[in-house]
Each structure stands twice: as structure tokens, then as C-alpha cells.
Amino acid sequence: MSSSERPEVIEKEVKEKDYKEEDKDEEKGGFVDKVKGFIHAIGEKIEEAIGFGKPTADVSAIHIPHIDLHRAEFVVDVHVTNPNPVPIPLVDIDYLVESDGRKLVSGLIPDAGTIRAHGSETVKIPVKLVYDDIKNTYDDIKEGSIIPYKIKVDLIVDVPVFGRITIPLEKTGEIPIPYKPDVDLGKIEFNKFSFEETVATLHVKLENMNDFDLGLNALDYEIWLSDVSIGSAELSKATTIEKKGNSVVQIPITFRPKDFGSAIWDMIRGRGTGYTMKGNIHVDTPFGPMKLPFSKEGGTTRLKKNNEEGIDDDDEEIYVDFDAAC
């Protein structure tokens, strides 16, 4: 063969070799793709046949079973649905409560239970807000105010096929920082006056310093004049004390003035004597029922008549007047 023909032969051999290599790569790639596709199809068929899927969840409700001047207790209801044919465990529940981007409280609940196969469960997350902790951390949060909150919940579940999954949830709302009511005893109006038994009516002024209405349902109290208890009782009384407003409640009471000793004579002579009143008001609020304690000490009491004369005229109204507290 002449030297001029060799390049053509060599080039042909190289082209044939390159063609064979490309053909092998195509055959190899096609086989791998077919295997992957087969495995994927088998996986989908298995998943479809067995019924594995990702669980779903949402915050169905938030309850406030207890709230008072010191703390608020939440219960967050999280409804979780499991579409799988086997139970799935709740590995962890991580929660955070914040207000305007500021952390109020957070916590972690490990091993929170199991969601049954092809079923759903309501998981309850207890949360406690201590008002002193909040007020000590954030000076601008004042008693009597209403603050916004956001609850963030991360549910971590372990699902076959998928592994561990985190389901993030959020819910917003408002919570009050209650302010205890201010109580003043304006006067005691006597319906029947005698040293053995006196029937009277207490005129009690309740002032609501909160940014929300108080629906007064009941009031329990005990009152002392000159360190002598003149009675205690629980009164059912329905009235509404509007936010930043006040209301006067009339409370009937029966007592024996002769038990006061010298204190009753000081009142009659106009010298006055101190008083103390303590108790609780039971109210409804937009956030649930509350039991709010009150205490009032001091003041000066004087026995008077409307005509400012003696106390022996049965036709005149006799009452005990209470000056401003000391």
C-alpha cells in the first residue's frame, strides 16, 4: 500500500472506533436511565399501594383555662392527620410565644406521643406566661394593657419512606396583662339602726383600669371597722364595668354595732375610725373568666345623718361616711 493511502485507512479506523465508543455510551446511559426509571416507577407503585404520605397539621384552637393577676395558662390544640397505614411517632414539639418579635416564652416537648394509622389526633400543648417575667424583661408592657402574640410550633414526626419531617405552624392572637381593680367603700347606708342588730347597705365603688370590659358576676368580701369584723359574704351581682370606667355596687349587710366597743362611740362623736375591706371580684372578660383580688385599708369613718343632726330621728337617713383613704 502506498504511503499516500495510509492516512485514509487510519482515519477510517479512528472513526469506526469513535462510533463504537459512542454507541457503547448510549447503550450504557440508556440502560442506567431505564434502571432508574424502573426503580422510581416501582417506588411509586409501592408508595401508592402501601399508602405512605406526608402528615398534615394545623392549630385548631387556643384555650385559656386559667388567667389571673400573675399568669396566663394557654392550651394550644394542634390537629394532626396521619394518612399512613402505620402509626407515626411525634419525635419533638418545639414552641415559641413572641410579641412584636420579642420572645415571651419557649419550650420543647420530647416524645409527644403517636398518631394512629389512617387517623388523626389533637395534640395539646400547655403554655404558661408569667407576667412578672414579661414585665421585668420589657418595661413598656404595662398592667391593664392588651398585647399581641404569635405562637410558633414545629412538629417533628418520623414517617416511613420520608424519614423525619418538620411541620411548622403559626397562630396569632391577643392576651391581657390584667390590672387589679381599685375598690373604695363610699358609705354605709343604714336601713335599720340599733345596737343589737343593724341592717345596712354598703356602697362600694369598683374602678376598672384595664383596656377591656369586666363583666361582674359575683363579689366576696369581708369588712372591718376599727379592727372588728362587721361581716363577710358572697354576693351575686351582674353588671358591666367598662374599660377605664367605674361602677358602684350596693351590698346588703347585717351586723351588731355593740360589738365595736368604743369604736362605735368614736364614730357617733365624729372622731372617726379606720376601716379595712378585702375580697375578690369574679368577672368575665374577652379572654375568659377571672378572679381578681382587692384590698382597701385606711380611710376615716363618721356616723352622719342627711340633715347633719343627731341620730335619734328615725325618719332621717343615717349613714357612715368614708373620707379619702390615708
XYZ file of C-alpha atoms in Angstrom, residues 27-183:
157
model
C -26.285 1.838 25.353
C -24.839 2.226 28.871
C -26.688 5.504 29.507
C -29.893 4.113 28.247
C -29.597 1.076 30.485
C -28.904 3.175 33.616
C -31.784 5.500 32.821
C -34.047 2.534 32.293
C -32.973 1.052 35.639
C -33.526 4.368 37.428
C -36.883 4.798 35.793
C -37.855 1.264 36.717
C -36.822 1.747 40.338
C -38.677 5.071 40.520
C -41.771 3.510 38.977
C -41.564 0.587 41.401
C -41.169 3.046 44.305
C -44.210 4.989 43.222
C -46.193 1.788 42.850
C -45.104 0.602 46.297
C -45.863 4.010 47.822
C -49.234 4.071 46.074
C -50.044 0.503 47.078
C -48.930 0.869 50.678
C -50.339 4.394 51.025
C -47.444 6.314 52.563
C -47.779 10.076 52.578
C -46.780 13.162 54.493
C -48.905 14.010 57.556
C -50.713 17.346 57.828
C -51.360 19.560 60.863
C -52.954 22.841 61.881
C -53.659 24.837 65.047
C -57.353 24.144 65.553
C -57.877 26.220 68.725
C -56.231 28.073 71.604
C -57.827 27.881 75.046
C -57.053 29.972 78.139
C -58.309 27.774 81.000
C -56.769 29.969 83.705
C -55.818 33.622 83.883
C -55.252 35.860 86.893
C -53.043 38.759 88.001
C -49.909 36.601 87.993
C -50.032 34.322 84.981
C -51.945 33.092 81.949
C -52.131 29.411 81.056
C -52.680 28.520 77.383
C -53.569 25.214 75.812
C -52.773 25.047 72.089
C -54.757 22.383 70.209
C -52.839 21.008 67.216
C -54.805 18.672 64.949
C -52.503 16.137 63.229
C -53.649 13.770 60.460
C -51.704 10.614 59.563
C -52.506 9.169 56.084
C -50.130 6.218 56.530
C -51.025 2.573 57.241
C -48.740 2.544 60.284
C -48.631 4.770 63.396
C -46.122 7.627 63.267
C -44.327 8.978 66.329
C -44.183 12.639 67.279
C -40.476 12.953 67.957
C -40.475 16.521 69.358
C -42.710 19.571 69.677
C -40.811 22.851 69.727
C -42.828 26.004 70.533
C -42.209 29.725 70.879
C -44.513 32.554 72.007
C -43.489 36.059 70.982
C -44.974 39.548 70.951
C -43.917 42.054 68.295
C -40.888 39.885 67.555
C -39.864 39.620 71.220
C -39.673 36.257 72.924
C -42.105 35.753 75.803
C -41.663 32.029 76.450
C -40.425 28.908 74.650
C -40.211 25.179 75.325
C -39.616 21.696 73.988
C -41.853 18.657 74.481
C -39.961 15.420 73.662
C -41.634 12.115 72.784
C -45.049 13.746 72.440
C -46.940 10.565 71.548
C -48.040 8.662 68.455
C -50.571 9.401 65.718
C -52.561 6.250 64.901
C -52.585 4.730 61.409
C -55.050 6.329 58.969
C -56.275 8.563 61.752
C -55.925 11.915 63.429
C -55.215 13.194 66.910
C -55.485 16.530 68.683
C -52.226 17.180 70.480
C -52.483 19.622 73.392
C -49.533 21.899 74.096
C -49.606 23.610 77.531
C -48.003 27.061 77.678
C -47.614 29.274 80.753
C -46.952 33.028 80.674
C -45.741 34.557 83.954
C -46.500 38.279 83.930
C -43.683 39.297 86.286
C -41.144 37.715 83.926
C -42.622 39.640 80.996
C -42.817 42.990 82.822
C -39.299 42.620 84.224
C -37.947 41.938 80.729
C -39.943 44.517 78.773
C -40.541 47.800 80.596
C -43.048 49.075 78.020
C -45.540 46.267 78.739
C -47.839 47.706 81.398
C -50.542 46.289 83.639
C -54.015 46.671 82.191
C -52.818 46.524 78.588
C -53.573 44.037 75.807
C -50.596 42.733 73.841
C -50.484 40.789 70.552
C -48.859 37.380 70.488
C -47.746 34.819 67.929
C -47.360 31.134 68.743
C -44.906 29.211 66.556
C -44.962 25.420 66.712
C -42.612 22.960 64.999
C -43.896 19.372 64.908
C -41.168 16.824 64.186
C -42.558 13.470 63.022
C -40.868 10.267 61.839
C -42.550 8.862 58.710
C -41.561 5.654 56.888
C -40.145 6.276 53.386
C -39.876 10.052 54.048
C -37.909 9.977 57.332
C -38.076 12.853 59.816
C -40.273 15.766 58.754
C -40.736 19.153 60.431
C -44.200 20.697 60.139
C -44.141 24.441 61.007
C -47.329 26.074 62.355
C -48.284 29.599 63.468
C -51.224 31.235 65.226
C -51.765 34.843 66.340
C -53.993 36.417 68.969
C -54.145 38.831 71.904
C -53.576 38.372 75.630
C -54.201 40.818 78.506
C -51.862 41.842 81.301
C -54.598 42.273 83.968
C -54.682 45.167 86.417
C -56.351 44.519 89.757
C -59.464 46.619 90.384
C -59.405 49.620 92.677
C -62.077 49.399 95.392
